[in-house]
Coordinates of C-alpha atoms and ligand atoms in Angstrom, one line a residue:
X1 CA 5.8 72.5 -41.3
X2 CA 4.4 69.1 -40.5
X3 CA 6.1 69.2 -37.1
X4 CA 4.5 72.6 -36.4
X5 CA 1.0 71.2 -37.3
X6 CA 1.6 68.2 -35.1
X7 CA 2.7 70.4 -32.2
X8 CA -0.2 72.7 -32.7
X9 CA -2.6 69.8 -32.6
X10 CA -1.0 68.4 -29.5
X11 CA -1.3 71.8 -27.9
X12 CA -5.0 72.0 -28.7
X13 CA -5.4 68.7 -27.1
X14 CA -3.7 70.0 -24.0
X15 CA -5.7 73.1 -23.7
X16 CA -8.8 71.1 -24.5
X17 CA -7.8 68.9 -21.5
X18 CA -8.5 65.7 -23.3
X19 CA -6.7 62.6 -22.1
X20 CA -3.3 61.9 -23.7
X21 CA -2.3 58.5 -24.9
X22 CA -0.3 57.4 -21.9
X23 CA -0.2 60.3 -19.5
X24 CA -2.9 61.9 -17.3
X25 CA -4.6 64.9 -18.9
X26 CA -4.0 68.4 -17.5
X27 CA -7.6 68.5 -16.3
X28 CA -6.8 65.5 -14.1
X29 CA -3.6 67.0 -12.8
X30 CA -4.7 70.6 -12.1
X31 CA -7.2 72.0 -9.6
X32 CA -7.2 75.4 -11.3
X33 CA -5.9 76.5 -14.7
X34 CA -2.3 77.8 -14.6
X35 CA -1.3 81.2 -16.0
X36 CA -0.2 81.1 -19.6
X37 CA 3.4 81.9 -20.4
X38 CA 2.6 83.9 -23.4
X39 CA -0.2 86.1 -22.1
X40 CA 0.9 89.4 -20.7
X41 CA -0.6 90.7 -17.4
X42 CA -2.6 93.2 -19.5
X43 CA -4.1 90.3 -21.5
X44 CA -2.2 90.8 -24.8
X45 CA -0.6 87.8 -26.4
X46 CA 3.2 87.5 -26.9
X47 CA 3.8 86.9 -30.5
X48 CA 7.6 86.7 -30.7
X49 CA 10.9 86.2 -28.8
X50 CA 11.6 89.9 -28.7
X51 CA 8.3 90.8 -26.9
X52 CA 8.9 87.8 -24.6
X53 CA 12.4 89.1 -23.7
X54 CA 11.4 92.7 -23.4
X55 CA 8.0 92.4 -21.7
X56 CA 6.8 89.0 -20.5
X57 CA 10.0 87.6 -19.1
X58 CA 10.7 90.7 -16.8
X59 CA 7.0 90.6 -15.8
X60 CA 7.3 86.9 -14.7
X61 CA 10.7 87.4 -13.1
X62 CA 9.3 90.3 -11.1
X63 CA 6.3 88.3 -9.9
X64 CA 8.5 85.4 -8.7
X65 CA 10.8 87.8 -6.9
X66 CA 8.1 89.9 -5.3
X67 CA 5.6 87.2 -4.4
X68 CA 7.5 83.9 -4.0
X69 CA 11.3 83.9 -3.4
X70 CA 11.7 87.5 -2.4
X71 CA 14.0 90.0 -4.2
X72 CA 17.7 89.3 -4.6
X73 CA 19.6 92.5 -3.7
X74 CA 21.1 94.1 -6.7
X75 CA 24.2 95.3 -4.8
X76 CA 27.2 93.2 -5.9
X77 CA 29.3 92.6 -2.7
X78 CA 32.2 91.6 -4.8
X79 CA 33.4 88.1 -3.8
X80 CA 37.1 87.4 -3.1
X81 CA 38.5 84.1 -4.1
X82 CA 41.2 82.4 -2.1
X83 CA 42.7 79.2 -3.6
X84 CA 43.4 77.0 -0.5
X85 CA 44.7 73.9 -2.2
X86 CA 45.3 72.3 -5.6
X87 CA 46.0 68.6 -5.7
X88 CA 46.7 66.8 -8.9
X89 CA 46.6 63.3 -7.5
X90 CA 42.9 62.9 -6.6
X91 CA 41.2 59.7 -7.7
X92 CA 44.6 58.0 -8.2
X93 CA 45.8 60.7 -10.4
X94 CA 42.8 61.0 -12.7
X95 CA 41.5 64.3 -11.3
X96 CA 42.6 67.6 -9.9
X97 CA 41.0 68.6 -6.7
X98 CA 40.8 72.3 -5.9
X99 CA 39.5 73.9 -2.8
X100 CA 38.7 77.6 -2.8
X101 CA 37.2 79.9 -0.2
X102 CA 34.9 82.6 -1.4
X103 CA 34.6 85.5 1.1
X104 CA 32.4 88.7 1.0
X105 CA 33.8 90.7 3.8
X106 CA 37.2 91.2 5.5
X107 CA 35.5 90.7 8.9
X108 CA 36.1 87.4 10.6
X109 CA 33.1 85.3 11.4
X110 CA 31.1 86.3 8.4
X111 CA 29.7 83.8 5.9
X112 CA 32.1 82.2 3.5
X113 CA 31.6 79.5 0.9
X114 CA 34.0 76.6 0.8
X115 CA 34.1 75.5 -2.8
X116 CA 35.3 72.1 -3.9
X117 CA 36.2 71.6 -7.6
X118 CA 37.1 68.4 -9.4
X119 CA 38.3 68.4 -13.0
X120 CA 39.9 65.7 -15.1
X121 CA 43.7 65.8 -15.2
X122 CA 44.1 65.2 -18.9
X123 CA 42.0 68.0 -20.4
X124 CA 43.2 69.9 -23.3
X125 CA 40.3 72.4 -23.6
X126 CA 38.5 74.6 -21.1
X127 CA 36.0 72.3 -19.6
X128 CA 32.2 72.3 -19.3
X129 CA 31.2 72.3 -15.6
X130 CA 28.4 71.3 -13.4
X131 CA 27.6 73.4 -10.3
X132 CA 25.4 72.3 -7.4
X133 CA 25.1 72.7 -3.7
X134 CA 25.3 69.7 -1.3
X135 CA 23.3 68.9 1.8
X136 CA 25.8 68.0 4.5
X137 CA 29.2 69.2 3.6
X138 CA 31.7 68.7 0.8
X139 CA 33.2 65.7 2.4
X140 CA 29.9 63.8 1.9
X141 CA 30.1 63.9 -1.9
X142 CA 33.0 61.5 -2.1
X143 CA 35.2 59.5 0.2
X144 CA 38.4 61.3 -1.1
X145 CA 40.3 61.9 2.2
X146 CA 41.7 65.2 0.9
X147 CA 38.3 67.0 1.2
X148 CA 38.2 69.5 4.0
X149 CA 35.5 68.6 6.6
X150 CA 32.6 71.0 6.8
X151 CA 32.9 72.9 10.1
X152 CA 29.6 74.8 10.4
X153 CA 26.0 73.6 11.0
X154 CA 26.3 69.9 11.1
X155 CA 23.0 68.0 11.3
X156 CA 22.6 66.9 14.9
X157 CA 21.1 63.5 15.4
X158 CA 20.6 64.3 19.2
X159 CA 17.9 66.7 18.1
X160 CA 15.9 64.0 16.3
X161 CA 12.6 65.8 16.9
X162 CA 14.1 68.9 15.2
X163 CA 12.3 71.0 17.6
X164 CA 14.6 74.0 18.2
X165 CA 15.0 76.9 15.9
X166 CA 18.2 75.4 14.6
X167 CA 16.1 72.5 13.2
X168 CA 18.5 69.8 14.3
X169 CA 21.8 71.5 13.5
X170 CA 24.7 72.3 15.7
X171 CA 27.8 74.4 15.0
X172 CA 30.8 72.0 15.0
X173 CA 33.1 70.1 12.7
X174 CA 31.6 67.2 10.8
X175 CA 32.7 63.7 11.7
X176 CA 35.2 61.7 9.7
X177 CA 32.7 59.0 9.1
X178 CA 30.5 61.4 7.1
X179 CA 33.0 61.2 4.2
X180 CA 31.4 59.8 1.1
X181 CA 28.0 59.4 2.8
X182 CA 26.3 60.7 -0.4
X183 CA 28.8 59.7 -3.1
X184 CA 26.0 57.9 -4.9
X185 CA 24.3 61.3 -5.3
X186 CA 27.2 62.8 -7.1
X187 CA 29.0 60.2 -9.2
X188 CA 32.1 62.4 -9.3
X189 CA 34.3 59.7 -10.8
X190 CA 31.9 59.2 -13.7
X191 CA 31.5 62.8 -14.5
X192 CA 35.3 63.5 -14.4
X193 CA 35.8 60.5 -16.7
X194 CA 33.3 62.0 -19.1
X195 CA 35.3 65.2 -19.2
X196 CA 33.3 67.5 -16.9
X197 CA 34.4 69.6 -14.0
X198 CA 32.2 69.6 -10.9
X199 CA 32.0 72.6 -8.5
X200 CA 30.1 72.1 -5.2
X201 CA 29.6 73.7 -1.9
X202 CA 27.7 73.0 1.3
X203 CA 24.4 75.0 1.2
X204 CA 24.7 75.7 5.0
X205 CA 27.8 77.8 4.2
X206 CA 25.6 80.1 2.3
X207 CA 22.6 80.1 4.6
X208 CA 21.9 77.5 7.3
X209 CA 18.6 75.7 6.8
X210 CA 16.6 76.7 9.8
X211 CA 14.3 79.5 10.8
X212 CA 16.9 81.5 12.6
X213 CA 19.3 81.2 9.7
X214 CA 19.1 84.8 8.6
X215 CA 21.6 86.0 11.1
X216 CA 24.2 83.5 10.1
X217 CA 23.9 83.3 6.4
X218 CA 24.7 85.6 3.5
X219 CA 21.5 87.5 3.9
X220 CA 23.0 89.0 7.1
X221 CA 25.6 90.8 4.9
X222 CA 22.8 92.9 3.5
X223 CA 21.0 93.8 6.7
X224 CA 21.1 97.4 7.9
X225 CA 22.6 98.0 11.4
X226 CA 20.0 96.8 13.9
X227 CA 17.9 95.0 11.3
X228 CA 16.8 91.5 12.5
X229 CA 14.1 90.6 10.0
X230 CA 13.5 91.0 6.3
X231 CA 10.5 92.7 4.7
X232 CA 7.7 90.8 3.0
X233 CA 9.2 91.0 -0.5
X234 CA 12.8 90.5 0.6
X235 CA 14.6 87.2 -0.1
X236 CA 14.2 84.0 1.8
X237 CA 16.7 81.1 2.2
X238 CA 16.1 79.7 -1.3
X239 CA 16.9 83.1 -2.7
X240 CA 20.2 83.1 -0.7
X241 CA 21.1 79.6 -2.0
X242 CA 20.5 80.7 -5.6
X243 CA 22.6 83.8 -5.0
X244 CA 25.4 81.6 -3.7
X245 CA 25.2 79.5 -6.9
X246 CA 25.8 82.7 -8.9
X247 CA 28.8 83.6 -6.8
X248 CA 30.3 80.1 -7.5
X249 CA 29.8 80.9 -11.2
X250 CA 31.6 84.2 -10.6
X251 CA 34.6 82.1 -9.4
X252 CA 34.3 79.7 -12.4
X253 CA 34.5 82.7 -14.7
X254 CA 38.0 83.4 -13.3
X255 CA 39.2 79.9 -13.6
X256 CA 41.0 79.3 -17.0
X257 CA 40.4 75.5 -16.8
X258 CA 36.6 76.1 -17.1
X259 CA 34.5 77.1 -20.1
X260 CA 32.2 79.5 -18.3
X261 CA 29.8 79.5 -21.3
X262 CA 29.2 75.8 -20.6
X263 CA 28.1 75.7 -17.0
X264 CA 25.1 73.7 -15.9
X265 CA 23.4 74.2 -12.6
X266 CA 22.0 71.2 -10.8
X267 CA 20.0 70.7 -7.6
X268 CA 17.9 68.1 -5.8
X269 CA 14.7 68.8 -4.0
X270 CA 14.9 72.1 -2.0
X271 CA 18.3 72.6 -3.7
X272 CA 16.5 71.9 -7.0
X273 CA 14.2 74.8 -6.2
X274 CA 17.3 76.9 -5.6
X275 CA 18.9 75.7 -8.8
X276 CA 15.8 76.6 -10.9
X277 CA 15.5 80.0 -9.3
X278 CA 19.3 80.6 -9.9
X279 CA 18.9 79.6 -13.6
X280 CA 15.8 81.7 -14.0
X281 CA 17.6 84.8 -12.7
X282 CA 21.1 84.3 -13.9
X283 CA 21.3 83.7 -17.7
X284 CA 25.0 82.8 -17.5
X285 CA 23.9 79.3 -16.4
X286 CA 23.8 77.5 -19.8
X287 CA 21.7 74.5 -18.7
X288 CA 19.4 73.6 -15.8
X289 CA 19.3 70.1 -14.3
X290 CA 16.3 69.9 -11.9
X291 CA 16.2 66.8 -9.8
X292 CA 12.8 66.4 -8.2
X293 CA 12.5 70.1 -7.4
X294 CA 8.8 69.7 -6.7
X295 CA 6.6 72.5 -5.5
X296 CA 8.5 75.8 -5.3
X297 CA 10.5 74.3 -8.2
X298 CA 9.1 73.2 -11.5
X299 CA 6.1 71.4 -10.2
X300 CA 2.7 73.3 -10.2
X301 CA 1.2 75.1 -7.2
X302 CA -2.2 74.5 -8.8
X303 CA -1.8 70.7 -9.0
X304 CA -4.4 68.6 -7.3
X305 CA -1.8 66.2 -5.8
X306 CA 1.6 66.4 -4.2
X307 CA 2.9 68.8 -1.6
X308 CA 0.6 71.6 -0.6
X309 CA 1.3 75.3 -0.2
X310 CA 0.3 74.9 3.4
X311 CA 2.9 72.2 4.0
X312 CA 5.6 74.3 2.4
X313 CA 4.7 77.5 4.2
X314 CA 4.3 75.9 7.6
X315 CA 7.2 73.5 7.6
X316 CA 9.7 75.9 5.9
X317 CA 8.3 79.5 6.4
X318 CA 11.8 81.0 5.9
X319 CA 12.5 79.4 2.5
X320 CA 10.3 81.9 0.7
X321 CA 9.4 85.6 1.2
X322 CA 6.7 86.9 3.5
X323 CA 4.3 87.7 0.7
X324 CA 4.2 84.1 -0.3
X325 CA 2.3 83.2 2.9
X326 CA -0.9 84.9 1.8
X327 CA -1.3 82.1 -0.9
X328 CA -1.6 79.3 1.6
X329 CA -4.8 77.6 0.7
X330 CA -5.2 79.8 -2.4
X331 CA -2.7 78.7 -5.1
X332 CA -5.2 80.0 -7.7
X333 CA -4.4 83.6 -6.6
X334 CA -0.7 83.3 -7.4
X335 CA 0.2 85.4 -10.5
X336 CA 2.6 82.7 -11.7
X337 CA 3.2 79.0 -11.5
X338 CA 6.0 76.4 -12.1
X339 CA 5.6 76.4 -15.9
X340 CA 6.4 80.1 -15.9
X341 CA 9.5 79.6 -13.7
X342 CA 10.8 77.0 -16.1
X343 CA 10.0 79.3 -19.1
X344 CA 12.4 81.8 -17.6
X345 CA 15.2 79.4 -18.7
X346 CA 14.2 79.6 -22.3
X347 CA 15.8 79.2 -24.8
X348 CA 18.4 77.5 -22.6
X349 CA 18.2 73.7 -22.3
X350 CA 16.7 72.3 -19.1
X351 CA 16.3 68.7 -17.9
X352 CA 13.5 67.8 -15.5
X353 CA 13.8 64.6 -13.6
X354 CA 11.0 63.0 -11.5
X355 CA 10.8 59.7 -9.7
X356 CA 7.8 57.3 -9.8
X357 CA 7.4 57.0 -6.0
X358 CA 8.0 60.7 -5.4
X359 CA 4.4 61.6 -5.4
X360 CA 5.2 64.6 -3.1
X361 CA 7.2 66.2 -5.9
X362 CA 4.4 65.2 -8.3
X363 CA 5.9 63.7 -11.5
X364 CA 2.9 64.4 -13.7
X365 CA 2.8 68.1 -12.7
X366 CA 6.6 68.4 -13.3
X367 CA 6.0 67.0 -16.7
X368 CA 3.1 69.2 -17.5
X369 CA 5.1 72.2 -16.5
X370 CA 7.7 71.3 -19.1
X371 CA 5.0 70.8 -21.7
X372 CA 3.5 74.2 -21.0
X373 CA 6.9 76.0 -21.0
X374 CA 7.6 74.5 -24.4
X375 CA 5.6 77.2 -26.1
X376 CA 8.3 79.8 -25.1
X377 CA 11.0 77.6 -26.5
X378 CA 9.1 77.5 -29.8
X379 CA 9.2 81.3 -29.9
X380 CA 13.0 80.9 -30.2
X381 CA 12.6 78.2 -32.9
X382 CA 13.5 75.4 -30.4
X383 CA 11.3 72.4 -29.9
X384 CA 11.0 72.5 -26.1
X385 CA 9.9 69.0 -25.0
X386 CA 8.3 68.2 -28.4
X387 CA 5.5 66.2 -26.9
X388 CA 2.6 66.4 -24.5
X389 CA 2.5 62.6 -23.9
X390 CA 4.1 61.6 -20.6
X391 CA 6.8 59.0 -21.3
X392 CA 6.7 55.6 -19.6
X393 CA 9.1 55.1 -16.7
X394 CA 12.8 55.1 -17.5
X395 CA 12.3 56.4 -21.0
X396 CA 13.9 59.8 -21.2
X397 CA 13.0 62.6 -23.6
X398 CA 15.9 64.7 -24.7
X399 CA 15.3 67.8 -26.9
X400 CA 15.9 71.3 -25.7
X401 CA 13.9 70.3 -22.7
X402 CA 14.5 66.9 -21.3
X403 CA 12.4 64.8 -19.0
X404 CA 12.3 61.4 -17.3
X405 CA 10.4 59.7 -14.6
X406 CA 12.5 56.9 -13.3
X407 CA 11.5 54.0 -11.0
X408 CA 12.2 54.6 -7.3
X409 CA 12.1 57.1 -4.6
X410 CA 13.0 60.8 -4.0
X411 CA 16.8 60.7 -4.5
X412 CA 19.5 61.4 -7.0
X413 CA 20.8 58.2 -8.5
X414 CA 23.3 56.9 -11.0
X415 CA 20.4 56.6 -13.5
X416 CA 19.7 60.3 -13.1
X417 CA 23.3 61.2 -13.7
X418 CA 23.5 59.0 -16.8
X419 CA 20.7 61.0 -18.3
X420 CA 22.2 64.3 -17.2
X421 CA 25.5 63.6 -18.8
X422 CA 23.9 62.4 -22.0
X423 CA 21.8 65.5 -22.1
X424 CA 24.8 67.7 -21.5
X425 CA 26.9 65.9 -24.2
X426 CA 24.0 66.6 -26.6
X427 CA 23.6 70.2 -25.7
X428 CA 27.3 70.9 -25.7
X429 CA 27.8 68.8 -28.8
X430 CA 30.5 66.6 -27.3
Ligands
GCU1 C1 10.5 68.7 2.2 C2 9.8 69.8 1.5 C3 10.0 69.6 0.0 C4 11.5 69.5 -0.3 C5 12.1 68.4 0.5 C6 13.6 68.3 0.3 O1 9.9 67.5 2.0 O2 8.5 69.8 1.8 O3 9.4 70.7 -0.7 O4 11.7 69.4 -1.7 O5 11.8 68.6 1.8 O6 14.3 69.3 0.1 O7 14.1 67.2 0.6

């Protein structure tokens, strides 16, 4: 009871926009008030979890699909899984490395996902797993020489201006020296040692990240003959990446080594946006780990600082749906905001990570989003974040929602992984 009163008082403070003890007040963060998670479009207040699930959740989900990311096709396109290799001697015999190709069509030259899975060798139970997309190919996540090199859409340093419609990509095999380039971003050894499986794929396998990507990525599988563009409420590239994450989960559901009820989805930056959208739509993801997802992820469109809608829509017009462009310069007209996106994960645990020097992703807005989404968790009898006071740097909060702002730049670091693994241990009671 006491906790309820304390939370209610904190909430009043929030709505009243007074300064909190150590964090900036919502009034100082927001240029416009954000839509309330528990107020239905017709103005009625959501009183319980049942109404949330039956009415408000679908309303919010629909608004994100229709106005922001574009609708994900409901057609299934059943994926086929081909196990290419299983090697029990990875990491000096500590891990099993599996490589699986996921296809969607019998036709050659159609998009396919090359999935890389690591799992500890000595596991007695089906394992909890972490799923995330990587930026430059599976071989970049670890220097393990057994990882197949990515052979589509390699970033091309020759196009340093990134002027062409391929935005600095060319279609060729990745170089050997790209192996392990981003191993610090994945910490595979640590997570295998802690008893987790990791499943990752190159996001360019799903949809290459440039404006002409539609014709090469999975969205092309849904185009009608002769169709070369998508309609204003049809999905953009982030929607495609999120769809790919769900197809990876389809595979994990078939793998007896994995406990498919304990799968967390992770993503950094643009892939953080994709991870949040995947978790929002696909409730099979048990936990969300958002690493500096920023605007278009859990940050707030209506924030005063950080990235602008204009920047997002002019630099990456193909990430979102056509309807989203009408909000450039007018975030206040959006029917939803990042707090509502995060609330779609409720009551599932979610961890939001920001970095102090990453003002573009806007740590205080990411934090406020988690504060505001907490009211939905409370409908389910869960604490959400449990506070509206932004923690000092490097002092994580871990309840049903987790949050930290660490020192440093826009990145994924060992520190972030330490917190994610602690949070997952807590949620999965390990
Ligand atoms: C750009 C973009 C951000 C995005 C980031 C990334 O900076 O504007 O929204 O998060 O790229 O994905 O690295």
